[in-house]
Every structure is written in C-alpha cells, then in structure tokens.
Amino acid sequence: MIIFDPATPLEQMRKFIEEAGFPQDNRSIKEEKVNGKWNFDEACVKASEIGAITIAAHVDSNKGIFNDLPKGEARASAFTQKNLYGMQFKSPKVRDQIISILKNPEYERENELAFIRASDFHGADDENFGAIKSWIRFDSQKMQFSKKFIFSEIKEALRNPLERVADGPPKIIEIKKQLEMEVSVESLINEEDQSLFLKYICAFANTSDRTIVIGRDNYGTWKGIKFASKSEMEEKIRLLIEENIFPVPNTDTLIYQNYEDSFFATIRVFKGNSVFAIRSEDRAYILKNDKPFTATIDIVSRLAEANFLKKYRKYSITDYLRTNIRKLEGVSDTIDILSVVRSIEANSVTIKSLLFKYDEISLKFDETPEEFYSCPNGYSNGNVIFTTPNMPRLEDSYLRLSAPVFRLSLVDHENENEKLSGEKLIIVPRGGVYYDNNDDIFIFGETYPPIVLSKSEDYDGPDFKYLLAYLKSSLAIWYADRCLGNYDFRLFRVFRDMIIPKPYNKDIEFTIIEYVNRLLQMEEQFLDECNPIHDLTDVEERVNKHLEKSKTHNLKANKIMSEIDNLFFEMLKIDDDDRIMIKQRIKVLGLFDF
C-alpha cells in the first residue's frame, strides 16, 4: 500500500503508477490479475523517491508478506527494508508474532516499524465502518498553523510508533497529561534522586494525599527507567519505602510502559495518622509550596498531639478531650474528616469529567487603557471583563456572583475569535468564581489569567448556576482546602480534582438555582442604585451612602447564601456537628461565614 503526499502533482502520480506496470486501461479490471514490474524492495525505494509512504498491507492474510514470502532472505529483505514505514494487520495475534520475529538479529532494522490495525470495509451487514482502527498522535502546535502538515506529521509519527501510534485508545498519553502538574523524580538509580523521592513520600504522608511521578526529568521529559519488568520496578519502589521510612506509609503504586525497555511509575501517598520520618536522618518532612521541608520541633509536636487525639477520639468520654479535638479541627491539618469526605465523594463527580469546554484565558493588557473605569463593585457597560485576584468570600464586600469586577469598552480588537458568548463561569486566582451570560465578551486577567468554563455544544451536565452556587458554598471551599490543599480553585491541581455533587435531588437543585437567580437580580438592582452615588462630589457623603446601600444589600444576600449552604448540607446529609466543624474552618481561613 503506497500513500502519496497530497501535494504531489497528479501527473507525477500517474507516471509513477504506469512505470510500476499498471497502465490506465487495466487498473480497474478485477477479473484479471495484473502483476507489476517492481518487486517489494524496488516499490519501497521508488515510493520513497517521490516522498510517499509505503505500508505492507494485509500482513496477516494469505497474500501478505508474512505468509506469502518464504522464510529466508526474501522475507528478511522485506522486513528490514528501511523505506517500509509499517505493516497493516487485523489480528493482534499475528502482529505479536511478527514483533517477536523482528527481535531476531537477521531482522534488525534501522528504524521501528509501525503496526497499523485496519481492515477493508466491504459493506457486509456484520461490519462496522471504522470499527478496526489505529490512533496517530499529531503535534498540535504544528497542526494549528496549517493542515498541510498532516501528511508530514503522519510520516513522523510512523517513524516513532512507540510514542505516536496505537492500535487502541492512547491511554498512556492521556495519563501523562493528567500527571503534568504532579511532582516528579527522574530516576531511582542515584542517591540524590532516591533521597528526594523519600523526602517527598515522607512529606506527603505527613501533610496530604498526593502523587509523585518516577521517570520524568525536571524539564518534563518522560525518560522512563530501565527495568527487566514492571514487577521488578514495583519491588524496587516498595523496598525503598519500607526500608527507609518509619512507620511505613500507605501507598498505591502503578507502573506504566514508557518505551519498549523502560517504565515510569506513579505512587499515590495517603496522609497517615502518625508522624513519618526518614530512618537514616531521624527527621520528618512536611510539604510546603510543593517542596519537602524539614519539620520543626513545634510542627512535629503538633502533628503528634493531633494524631493522638484523632486516634482515640472514638474512645473519648470527657468534655475536655472533645473540646481539644474541636480546637485542633479548626487549626490543624489532621482533622478527622473521613465521614464528611465519604459523604461528599460518594455523591459527586470531578468537575473535569463533565462535558466542559474550558480555556485558560492567557491574555492580559500590556498597559491599562485610558478608558478603563474602575469601581469597587464594577460597572455594567462595556464588552470586556477584566478580572483581578479575589477570594471566594469577603466580609467587607458584598457577595458578588456576576462578572466582572471591572468592565470597560474595547473597540477593534485584533482577534475577534477571542470573544466568548453564552453562559460562562470565570475562576480567578485566589478562588473567586463569577457567572456571566453576555455575548461577544472579551476576558482579560491581571497578572495571572482566569480559567473560563463555557458550554460545549453537547454539554448535558448540571446547570451553570448550580455549579456557581456550589463553588461559592462553604462546603466546596472546605473540601478544596482540606482534601486538595487549597481553596484557590484557579490552581490547576485543585481545579483538576475538584468534585461537584450530582444533583440527584431535583427539588433541591431547582431551589438552589432559584436562589442564584434571585441573588443575580438583587445584584443587578444594587449596582444600578449605586451608580448615581459615584456622581456625588462630596466624598464623605458618597462613602456613607455607598456603605449604607452595601450593608442593606449584604444582609439580604447573606441570608440567601446561608440557605444555599444549608441546601448543600441537606443534599449530602451533613449532620449538625460536621456543619459546625466546616463553618469553623471557614472562619479560620479568614473567610466570611454567612
């Protein structure tokens, strides 16, 4: 099978076919067997000269080179032909046999052969068009410029089949994408990497559930580590942890094939109820800014005390011990949250598993435009949303649901494709979440860009106003802080793992959405009433009037938000004690509890 570059002139292709021994007058006569002039090697060489791709077709059929060519020099010559890009197969069993044969010295090649799983479609009732197929990974950066790169990308992919060609869904590629933000260690061979690996394991066990990747360097290159087998690598990791960390933490190790003779691994470390230390150093570590740091005596003491109280909580009968447990729950990282987390996670899905089309809006202004209008509560005119970092809840500022914080007009922007329309959720740095439903809107971020969620055409997930309400709720903030390490939903690792309760109770979902609609209407009215205040010349009068309006609005809005909090508690069956604990944590974080 010869695949021509679409850029090849038609006349050149016709000449090639005729020179191969297939004149125009008998190409389509199925009854006659037409033999070409070239043998297999010659066809591969000739095809290469005009930039075409040659693939051995039907290698697992009686007419393919696997069965048709006898063992010996003829088969070896065909299999080792350097201009042969790949082999087409239908049966994985035959594919595996050929791969086994290619390991023999007589079949040694200069480049890897790609195995393309495909089959002719004859229109039979029991056939499904495209059911037997292969996947080829393209370079997205090249593809975004021009479709002319498609053919050259296919050629490059076929020359790198281990990484870019798959006869099933490219799960490893997706797995690697999901691990991009996790910390990594390049190897387990040298002492430096082993030491860093153990410090991370220790820090995760003392601080929070996290994952570490083994086999990726500091530049993000997946080098993998050579081991004879997956089990050998897994045993190496197990011994490193068990022999060097005390007590042994709870971990889950997964090994993946990277290249033919190398692997990479992920180790999920679960936060434990002990203080974990490295034996040889007699030193404990905690996680700070994604780096392992030596735990001070004070931190170790606090961890030990909190773990002790947690361990014996169920045996506690004294009010003194219960009181101390509650105090620690408000300030420590070792709160007994298992029952609450189980209740949340059992009835939730990750935000990324929903059919979101989400973008990181990376644009920002090089300088502040002259027409930029700023006020604490925003202004409704204009076609640009300009976001600034903001926390999800502030006591001194009314609860803002609608975007923007700032708004201005932008005319003749160089890229009209950057406009967004319809319902959007805008997540800004520090955890603020806003809703917008305007059309043809530009969105910009100050310093750090926001994440913008917009609906894809086939979106069938929860209502955006329901999602907005949850991400503003104390339950969501508490879960992100306690289970994901930060309530800043803008952080990729938090956004990636954040979960959303499934609205299995439609009555509660409807009530929540109605509350959000009421808040948005109140907010719009509040902004309209505040606009004339900015026209007052007397500063003191302007400030007093604005504070009076804000206080009145806040009292009404906060009551509604409190009701929304309670509805989520009710939906997930969070009892009164746990509600108190969650609200305690919100206050400890310096956020406002409605």
Short mmCIF file of C-alpha atoms in Angstrom, two decimals, residues 52-536:
data_model
loop_
_atom_site.label_atom_id
_atom_site.label_comp_id
_atom_site.label_asym_id
_atom_site.label_seq_id
_atom_site.Cartn_x
_atom_site.Cartn_y
_atom_site.Cartn_z
CA ALA A 52 5.31 8.58 -0.45
CA ILE A 53 4.59 6.27 2.49
CA THR A 54 4.82 2.51 1.97
CA ILE A 55 2.93 0.13 4.26
CA ALA A 56 2.84 -3.64 3.88
CA ALA A 57 -0.88 -4.37 3.55
CA HIS A 58 -2.75 -7.38 4.95
CA VAL A 59 0.34 -8.90 6.56
CA ASP A 60 -1.85 -11.39 8.41
CA SER A 61 -3.69 -12.61 5.30
CA ASN A 62 -2.62 -15.39 2.95
CA LYS A 63 -1.44 -12.80 0.43
CA GLY A 64 0.52 -10.70 2.92
CA ILE A 65 4.31 -10.69 3.18
CA PHE A 66 4.19 -12.67 6.42
CA ASN A 67 2.53 -15.73 4.85
CA ASP A 68 3.29 -15.21 1.15
CA LEU A 69 7.04 -14.70 1.41
CA PRO A 70 9.04 -17.80 2.34
CA LYS A 71 11.35 -17.76 5.30
CA GLY A 72 14.88 -16.76 4.42
CA GLU A 73 16.46 -13.91 2.53
CA ALA A 74 13.30 -12.77 0.74
CA ARG A 75 11.31 -12.29 3.94
CA ALA A 76 14.29 -10.81 5.79
CA SER A 77 14.85 -8.33 2.95
CA ALA A 78 11.20 -7.25 3.03
CA PHE A 79 11.01 -6.96 6.81
CA THR A 80 14.23 -4.93 7.04
CA GLN A 81 13.51 -2.61 4.08
CA LYS A 82 14.38 0.82 5.52
CA ASN A 83 11.81 2.60 3.32
CA LEU A 84 8.98 0.48 4.70
CA TYR A 85 7.05 2.55 7.25
CA GLY A 86 4.75 -0.04 8.71
CA MET A 87 2.58 -3.11 8.46
CA GLN A 88 -1.19 -3.26 8.33
CA PHE A 89 -2.78 -6.01 10.38
CA LYS A 90 -6.18 -7.08 11.65
CA SER A 91 -5.27 -9.80 14.13
CA PRO A 92 -3.25 -8.72 17.21
CA LYS A 93 -2.08 -12.33 17.50
CA VAL A 94 -0.27 -12.18 14.13
CA ARG A 95 1.04 -8.71 15.00
CA ASP A 96 2.64 -10.12 18.14
CA GLN A 97 4.18 -12.98 16.15
CA ILE A 98 5.79 -10.52 13.73
CA ILE A 99 7.09 -8.36 16.59
CA SER A 100 8.65 -11.49 18.08
CA ILE A 101 10.28 -12.35 14.74
CA LEU A 102 11.69 -8.83 14.37
CA LYS A 103 13.68 -9.33 17.56
CA ASN A 104 15.89 -11.86 15.75
CA PRO A 105 19.27 -10.47 14.58
CA GLU A 106 18.54 -11.23 10.92
CA TYR A 107 15.57 -8.84 11.02
CA GLU A 108 17.36 -5.94 12.70
CA ARG A 109 16.12 -2.60 11.36
CA GLU A 110 17.43 0.96 11.30
CA ASN A 111 14.04 2.26 12.42
CA GLU A 112 10.97 0.93 14.21
CA LEU A 113 8.11 -0.48 12.17
CA ALA A 114 4.68 0.96 12.86
CA PHE A 115 1.87 -1.58 13.17
CA ILE A 116 -1.36 -0.16 11.79
CA ARG A 117 -4.51 -2.01 12.76
CA ALA A 118 -7.04 -1.66 9.94
CA SER A 119 -9.23 -3.71 7.65
CA ASP A 120 -11.02 -3.35 4.32
CA PHE A 121 -14.69 -2.40 4.59
CA HIS A 122 -16.82 -4.47 2.22
CA GLY A 123 -20.27 -3.28 3.32
CA ALA A 124 -21.34 -6.54 4.95
CA ASP A 125 -24.17 -6.44 7.48
CA ASP A 126 -21.92 -7.55 10.31
CA GLU A 127 -19.25 -4.91 9.52
CA ASN A 128 -18.96 -1.51 11.15
CA PHE A 129 -17.11 1.14 9.18
CA GLY A 130 -14.06 2.30 11.11
CA ALA A 131 -14.51 -0.24 13.90
CA ILE A 132 -10.98 -1.56 13.38
CA LYS A 133 -8.65 1.41 13.50
CA SER A 134 -5.45 2.88 14.86
CA TRP A 135 -4.63 6.17 16.54
CA ILE A 136 -1.85 8.52 15.46
CA ARG A 137 -0.77 11.41 17.69
CA PHE A 138 -0.12 14.68 15.87
CA ASP A 139 1.95 17.63 17.02
CA SER A 140 -0.83 20.07 17.94
CA GLN A 141 1.44 23.11 17.65
CA LYS A 142 2.17 22.34 14.01
CA MET A 143 -1.40 21.38 13.22
CA GLN A 144 -2.84 24.66 14.46
CA PHE A 145 -0.98 26.58 11.75
CA SER A 146 -1.90 24.63 8.63
CA LYS A 147 -3.44 21.36 7.50
CA LYS A 148 -0.54 20.94 5.08
CA PHE A 149 1.41 19.46 7.96
CA ILE A 150 -0.92 16.43 8.21
CA PHE A 151 1.00 14.22 5.78
CA SER A 152 4.43 15.08 7.18
CA GLU A 153 3.07 14.52 10.69
CA ILE A 154 1.84 11.06 9.68
CA LYS A 155 5.29 10.22 8.32
CA GLU A 156 6.99 11.42 11.50
CA ALA A 157 4.51 9.51 13.66
CA LEU A 158 5.09 6.27 11.75
CA ARG A 159 8.81 6.65 12.38
CA ASN A 160 8.16 6.99 16.12
CA PRO A 161 5.43 4.35 16.60
CA LEU A 162 6.10 3.56 20.26
CA GLU A 163 5.03 7.05 21.29
CA ARG A 164 2.77 8.18 18.47
CA VAL A 165 0.93 5.15 17.07
CA ALA A 166 -1.51 2.96 18.99
CA ASP A 167 -3.98 0.26 17.99
CA GLY A 168 -6.22 1.24 20.88
CA PRO A 169 -7.09 4.44 22.74
CA PRO A 170 -3.81 6.16 23.63
CA LYS A 171 -4.31 5.82 27.37
CA ILE A 172 -0.67 6.37 28.28
CA ILE A 173 -0.66 9.73 26.52
CA GLU A 174 -3.74 10.80 28.46
CA ILE A 175 -2.27 9.50 31.70
CA LYS A 176 0.86 11.58 31.14
CA LYS A 177 -1.24 14.67 30.50
CA GLN A 178 -3.09 14.13 33.77
CA LEU A 179 0.23 13.89 35.61
CA GLU A 180 1.72 17.10 34.21
CA MET A 181 1.26 19.07 37.43
CA GLU A 182 2.46 16.36 39.81
CA VAL A 183 5.95 16.47 41.29
CA SER A 184 8.46 14.09 39.75
CA VAL A 185 11.83 12.40 40.23
CA GLU A 186 13.87 11.43 37.18
CA SER A 187 15.36 8.18 38.43
CA LEU A 188 15.74 5.82 41.36
CA ILE A 189 19.31 4.88 40.48
CA ASN A 190 21.46 7.62 42.02
CA GLU A 191 21.46 8.58 45.69
CA GLU A 192 20.36 12.16 45.04
CA ASP A 193 17.14 11.09 43.33
CA GLN A 194 16.49 8.41 45.95
CA SER A 195 16.88 10.98 48.73
CA LEU A 196 14.49 13.43 47.05
CA PHE A 197 11.99 10.63 46.42
CA LEU A 198 11.99 9.59 50.10
CA LYS A 199 11.59 13.20 51.27
CA TYR A 200 8.52 13.61 49.07
CA ILE A 201 6.98 10.34 50.28
CA CYS A 202 7.57 11.39 53.89
CA ALA A 203 6.19 14.91 53.31
CA PHE A 204 3.05 13.64 51.58
CA ALA A 205 2.36 11.12 54.35
CA ASN A 206 2.62 13.91 56.94
CA THR A 207 0.72 16.60 55.03
CA SER A 208 -1.84 15.50 52.46
CA ASP A 209 -2.68 12.84 49.87
CA ARG A 210 -0.51 13.43 46.81
CA THR A 211 1.04 11.67 43.83
CA ILE A 212 4.69 11.56 42.75
CA VAL A 213 5.90 10.54 39.28
CA ILE A 214 9.04 8.47 38.75
CA GLY A 215 10.71 8.62 35.33
CA ARG A 216 10.24 12.26 34.28
CA ASP A 217 13.04 14.84 34.50
CA ASN A 218 12.87 18.46 35.66
CA TYR A 219 12.21 19.65 32.10
CA GLY A 220 9.11 17.48 31.73
CA THR A 221 10.76 14.85 29.51
CA TRP A 222 9.44 11.33 30.06
CA LYS A 223 12.70 9.40 30.07
CA GLY A 224 11.49 6.36 31.96
CA ILE A 225 13.70 3.95 33.88
CA LYS A 226 15.03 0.68 32.50
CA PHE A 227 13.90 -2.42 34.36
CA ALA A 228 13.53 -6.01 33.24
CA SER A 229 9.82 -5.93 34.09
CA LYS A 230 7.09 -3.93 35.79
CA SER A 231 7.26 -6.18 38.84
CA GLU A 232 10.99 -5.50 39.23
CA MET A 233 10.39 -1.74 39.27
CA GLU A 234 7.48 -2.09 41.69
CA GLU A 235 9.64 -4.19 44.04
CA LYS A 236 12.40 -1.56 43.90
CA ILE A 237 9.96 1.17 44.94
CA ARG A 238 8.43 -0.97 47.70
CA LEU A 239 11.81 -1.76 49.27
CA LEU A 240 12.95 1.86 49.11
CA ILE A 241 9.89 2.99 51.05
CA GLU A 242 9.72 0.13 53.56
CA GLU A 243 13.43 0.15 54.39
CA ASN A 244 13.81 3.92 54.71
CA ILE A 245 10.60 5.45 56.11
CA PHE A 246 9.19 4.74 59.54
CA PRO A 247 6.42 3.93 60.07
CA VAL A 248 5.69 2.64 56.59
CA PRO A 249 3.11 4.93 54.93
CA ASN A 250 0.10 3.75 52.97
CA THR A 251 0.85 3.99 49.24
CA ASP A 252 -0.53 2.80 45.91
CA THR A 253 1.98 2.20 43.09
CA LEU A 254 1.15 1.93 39.38
CA ILE A 255 3.74 1.04 36.72
CA TYR A 256 3.35 2.06 33.06
CA GLN A 257 5.27 1.16 29.91
CA ASN A 258 7.19 4.16 28.59
CA TYR A 259 9.37 2.73 25.83
CA GLU A 260 9.97 -0.89 24.94
CA ASP A 261 12.54 -1.39 27.70
CA SER A 262 11.67 1.37 30.16
CA PHE A 263 8.87 2.22 32.55
CA PHE A 264 7.52 5.11 34.57
CA ALA A 265 5.56 4.93 37.79
CA THR A 266 3.10 6.87 39.90
CA ILE A 267 3.00 6.50 43.65
CA ARG A 268 -0.09 7.79 45.42
CA VAL A 269 0.78 8.55 49.04
CA PHE A 270 -2.02 8.76 51.59
CA LYS A 271 -1.82 11.01 54.61
CA GLY A 272 -1.49 8.89 57.72
CA ASN A 273 -2.21 9.16 61.43
CA SER A 274 1.43 9.04 62.51
CA VAL A 275 4.49 11.27 62.20
CA PHE A 276 6.55 9.82 59.35
CA ALA A 277 10.32 10.19 59.27
CA ILE A 278 13.33 9.00 57.27
CA ARG A 279 15.19 6.38 59.31
CA SER A 280 18.76 7.33 58.36
CA GLU A 281 18.17 11.01 59.14
CA ASP A 282 15.76 10.62 62.05
CA ARG A 283 13.98 13.58 60.52
CA ALA A 284 10.38 14.27 59.46
CA TYR A 285 9.31 16.32 56.46
CA ILE A 286 6.22 18.33 55.54
CA LEU A 287 5.08 19.74 52.22
CA LYS A 288 5.36 23.48 51.65
CA ASN A 289 4.91 25.15 48.25
CA ASP A 290 5.13 21.70 46.64
CA LYS A 291 8.59 21.10 48.17
CA PRO A 292 9.61 18.86 51.10
CA PHE A 293 10.81 20.85 54.11
CA THR A 294 12.22 19.64 57.40
CA ALA A 295 9.50 19.73 60.06
CA THR A 296 10.37 21.85 63.08
CA ILE A 297 10.03 20.51 66.63
CA ASP A 298 6.88 22.58 67.06
CA ILE A 299 5.27 21.13 63.93
CA VAL A 300 6.22 17.58 64.90
CA SER A 301 4.72 18.09 68.37
CA ARG A 302 1.52 19.48 66.91
CA LEU A 303 1.25 16.59 64.44
CA ALA A 304 1.80 14.05 67.21
CA GLU A 305 -0.76 15.67 69.51
CA ALA A 306 -3.38 15.95 66.79
CA ASN A 307 -2.81 12.36 65.66
CA PHE A 308 -3.13 11.15 69.24
CA LEU A 309 -6.45 12.92 69.70
CA LYS A 310 -7.71 11.68 66.37
CA LYS A 311 -6.72 8.10 67.11
CA TYR A 312 -8.51 8.00 70.45
CA ARG A 313 -11.44 10.20 69.60
CA LYS A 314 -13.91 7.32 69.44
CA TYR A 315 -12.89 6.26 72.97
CA SER A 316 -13.18 9.77 74.39
CA ILE A 317 -15.81 10.38 77.07
CA THR A 318 -14.55 13.60 78.61
CA ASP A 319 -15.70 17.04 77.58
CA TYR A 320 -12.10 18.26 77.92
CA LEU A 321 -10.82 15.90 75.26
CA ARG A 322 -13.76 16.59 72.96
CA THR A 323 -13.14 20.35 73.30
CA ASN A 324 -9.48 19.98 72.43
CA ILE A 325 -10.34 17.85 69.42
CA ARG A 326 -12.65 20.60 68.15
CA LYS A 327 -9.93 23.22 68.62
CA LEU A 328 -7.45 21.15 66.68
CA GLU A 329 -10.01 20.55 63.95
CA GLY A 330 -10.14 24.29 63.38
CA VAL A 331 -6.42 24.88 63.04
CA SER A 332 -4.57 21.65 62.25
CA ASP A 333 -4.21 19.61 59.10
CA THR A 334 -5.14 16.36 60.78
CA ILE A 335 -8.87 16.72 61.26
CA ASP A 336 -10.97 13.60 61.27
CA ILE A 337 -12.90 14.34 58.10
CA LEU A 338 -13.41 10.83 56.77
CA SER A 339 -17.18 10.66 57.25
CA VAL A 340 -17.77 14.04 55.62
CA VAL A 341 -15.43 13.34 52.72
CA ARG A 342 -17.08 9.97 52.10
CA SER A 343 -20.49 11.60 52.08
CA ILE A 344 -19.34 14.21 49.56
CA GLU A 345 -17.34 11.95 47.27
CA ALA A 346 -19.93 9.17 47.18
CA ASN A 347 -22.41 11.52 45.53
CA SER A 348 -20.12 13.63 43.36
CA VAL A 349 -18.17 13.71 40.10
CA THR A 350 -14.98 15.59 39.24
CA ILE A 351 -15.53 18.92 37.57
CA LYS A 352 -13.35 17.87 34.62
CA SER A 353 -15.39 14.73 33.97
CA LEU A 354 -18.31 16.94 32.99
CA LEU A 355 -18.50 17.90 29.33
CA PHE A 356 -16.87 21.26 29.82
CA LYS A 357 -15.02 23.15 27.18
CA TYR A 358 -12.67 25.09 29.39
CA ASP A 359 -9.91 27.50 28.50
CA GLU A 360 -7.19 29.31 30.33
CA ILE A 361 -7.51 32.87 29.09
CA SER A 362 -3.87 33.88 28.92
CA LEU A 363 -4.31 37.38 27.51
CA LYS A 364 -3.67 40.48 29.57
CA PHE A 365 -3.29 44.18 28.88
CA ASP A 366 0.24 45.46 28.33
CA GLU A 367 -0.91 48.72 29.85
CA THR A 368 -4.12 49.99 31.37
CA PRO A 369 -6.29 51.57 28.64
CA GLU A 370 -7.27 55.19 29.08
CA GLU A 371 -10.97 54.35 29.08
CA PHE A 372 -10.52 51.87 31.94
CA TYR A 373 -13.21 52.51 34.54
CA SER A 374 -12.78 51.07 38.00
CA CYS A 375 -15.04 50.96 41.00
CA PRO A 376 -15.26 48.51 43.93
CA ASN A 377 -18.42 46.84 42.70
CA GLY A 378 -17.99 47.10 38.97
CA TYR A 379 -19.88 48.77 36.14
CA SER A 380 -22.27 47.09 33.78
CA ASN A 381 -21.35 48.82 30.50
CA GLY A 382 -18.72 47.63 28.04
CA ASN A 383 -17.68 44.46 26.24
CA VAL A 384 -14.68 43.41 28.32
CA ILE A 385 -14.41 41.55 31.61
CA PHE A 386 -11.18 42.41 33.37
CA THR A 387 -10.56 40.07 36.28
CA THR A 388 -8.38 40.55 39.33
CA PRO A 389 -7.36 38.03 42.03
CA ASN A 390 -10.07 37.70 44.65
CA MET A 391 -11.05 35.28 47.40
CA PRO A 392 -14.40 33.44 47.23
CA ARG A 393 -15.86 35.21 50.28
CA LEU A 394 -15.10 38.57 51.90
CA GLU A 395 -16.90 40.02 54.90
CA ASP A 396 -16.36 43.67 53.97
CA SER A 397 -17.58 43.26 50.41
CA TYR A 398 -20.98 42.02 49.33
CA LEU A 399 -21.24 38.58 47.80
CA ARG A 400 -20.53 39.03 44.11
CA LEU A 401 -21.92 36.40 41.74
CA SER A 402 -21.83 38.17 38.39
CA ALA A 403 -18.71 39.10 36.46
CA PRO A 404 -16.97 41.45 36.05
CA VAL A 405 -15.14 43.08 38.90
CA PHE A 406 -14.13 45.68 36.33
CA ARG A 407 -15.64 46.38 32.92
CA LEU A 408 -14.62 48.60 30.01
CA SER A 409 -15.15 49.05 26.29
CA LEU A 410 -12.72 47.65 23.74
CA VAL A 411 -13.05 48.53 20.07
CA ASP A 412 -11.33 46.93 17.06
CA HIS A 413 -9.51 44.24 18.99
CA GLU A 414 -7.03 42.40 16.77
CA ASN A 415 -8.54 38.96 17.37
CA GLU A 416 -12.32 38.74 17.17
CA ASN A 417 -12.12 34.95 17.72
CA GLU A 418 -11.32 35.58 21.37
CA LYS A 419 -14.87 36.73 22.05
CA LEU A 420 -16.97 34.41 24.21
CA SER A 421 -20.74 34.14 24.29
CA GLY A 422 -23.37 32.42 26.38
CA GLU A 423 -23.12 31.10 29.92
CA LYS A 424 -19.64 31.19 31.43
CA LEU A 425 -18.04 30.54 34.79
CA ILE A 426 -14.91 32.60 35.42
CA ILE A 427 -12.49 31.34 38.09
CA VAL A 428 -9.91 33.93 39.13
CA PRO A 429 -6.72 33.49 41.17
CA ARG A 430 -7.31 33.10 44.96
CA GLY A 431 -10.59 31.26 44.38
CA GLY A 432 -13.19 33.80 43.29
CA VAL A 433 -15.88 32.39 40.97
CA TYR A 434 -18.18 34.52 38.80
CA TYR A 435 -21.03 34.00 36.34
CA ASP A 436 -21.62 35.74 33.03
CA ASN A 437 -24.21 35.24 30.30
CA ASN A 438 -23.37 38.07 27.89
CA ASP A 439 -22.44 37.60 24.24
CA ASP A 440 -19.31 38.77 22.39
CA ILE A 441 -17.29 39.36 25.53
CA PHE A 442 -13.50 39.65 25.82
CA ILE A 443 -11.99 38.34 29.05
CA PHE A 444 -8.64 39.51 30.41
CA GLY A 445 -6.75 38.71 33.58
CA GLU A 446 -4.46 40.82 35.70
CA THR A 447 -1.04 39.14 36.17
CA TYR A 448 -2.46 35.61 36.31
CA PRO A 449 -5.17 34.61 33.84
CA PRO A 450 -8.53 33.17 34.92
CA ILE A 451 -9.94 29.81 33.94
CA VAL A 452 -13.12 30.20 31.92
CA LEU A 453 -15.67 27.41 31.66
CA SER A 454 -18.05 27.61 28.72
CA LYS A 455 -20.59 25.12 27.45
CA SER A 456 -19.72 22.83 24.57
CA GLU A 457 -22.42 22.00 22.03
CA ASP A 458 -23.07 18.58 23.56
CA TYR A 459 -22.95 19.70 27.18
CA ASP A 460 -25.56 17.90 29.26
CA GLY A 461 -24.19 18.45 32.76
CA PRO A 462 -25.56 20.42 35.71
CA ASP A 463 -26.88 23.94 35.32
CA PHE A 464 -24.08 26.54 35.44
CA LYS A 465 -25.92 28.43 38.18
CA TYR A 466 -25.97 25.26 40.27
CA LEU A 467 -22.21 24.92 39.75
CA LEU A 468 -21.71 28.58 40.65
CA ALA A 469 -23.66 28.15 43.87
CA TYR A 470 -21.62 25.11 44.88
CA LEU A 471 -18.24 26.72 44.18
CA LYS A 472 -19.36 29.67 46.34
CA SER A 473 -20.60 27.40 49.13
CA SER A 474 -18.77 26.77 52.40
CA LEU A 475 -18.86 23.03 51.66
CA ALA A 476 -16.89 23.43 48.41
CA ILE A 477 -14.36 25.80 49.99
CA TRP A 478 -13.90 23.44 52.94
CA TYR A 479 -13.46 20.36 50.72
CA ALA A 480 -10.91 22.10 48.48
CA ASP A 481 -8.93 23.31 51.48
CA ARG A 482 -8.99 20.06 53.48
CA CYS A 483 -8.76 17.47 50.70
CA LEU A 484 -6.96 19.29 47.88
CA GLY A 485 -4.72 21.53 49.95
CA ASN A 486 -6.05 24.92 48.84
CA TYR A 487 -9.39 26.64 48.26
CA ASP A 488 -7.97 28.51 45.26
CA PHE A 489 -9.97 26.79 42.50
CA ARG A 490 -7.81 28.58 39.92
CA LEU A 491 -4.83 26.34 40.79
CA PHE A 492 -4.72 23.61 38.16
CA ARG A 493 -4.22 20.77 40.65
CA VAL A 494 -7.24 21.98 42.65
CA PHE A 495 -9.44 22.58 39.60
CA ARG A 496 -8.48 19.19 38.15
CA ASP A 497 -9.53 17.23 41.27
CA MET A 498 -12.41 19.40 42.48
CA ILE A 499 -15.69 17.49 42.73
CA ILE A 500 -19.28 18.60 42.20
CA PRO A 501 -22.26 16.95 43.95
CA LYS A 502 -24.58 15.25 41.50
CA PRO A 503 -27.96 17.00 41.76
CA TYR A 504 -29.84 13.77 42.38
CA ASN A 505 -32.50 15.73 44.29
CA LYS A 506 -34.16 17.82 41.59
CA ASP A 507 -36.24 19.80 44.08
CA ILE A 508 -33.11 20.96 45.91
CA GLU A 509 -31.36 21.72 42.62
CA PHE A 510 -34.31 23.80 41.44
CA THR A 511 -34.41 25.73 44.72
CA ILE A 512 -30.66 26.44 44.56
CA ILE A 513 -30.96 27.78 41.00
CA GLU A 514 -33.90 29.96 42.02
CA TYR A 515 -31.83 31.38 44.89
CA VAL A 516 -28.99 32.18 42.46
CA ASN A 517 -31.43 33.91 40.09
CA ARG A 518 -32.73 35.98 42.99
CA LEU A 519 -29.18 36.94 44.03
CA LEU A 520 -28.27 37.94 40.47
CA GLN A 521 -31.40 40.11 40.21
CA MET A 522 -30.66 41.72 43.58
CA GLU A 523 -27.09 42.34 42.49
CA GLU A 524 -28.13 44.00 39.23
CA GLN A 525 -30.54 46.25 41.09
CA PHE A 526 -27.90 47.07 43.71
CA LEU A 527 -25.38 48.13 41.04
CA ASP A 528 -27.95 50.31 39.29
CA GLU A 529 -28.74 52.04 42.58
CA CYS A 530 -25.05 52.53 43.37
CA ASN A 531 -24.12 54.10 40.04
CA PRO A 532 -25.60 57.55 40.87
CA ILE A 533 -23.64 57.54 44.14
CA HIS A 534 -20.39 57.78 42.16
CA ASP A 535 -21.58 61.07 40.64
CA LEU A 536 -21.70 62.80 44.04
#
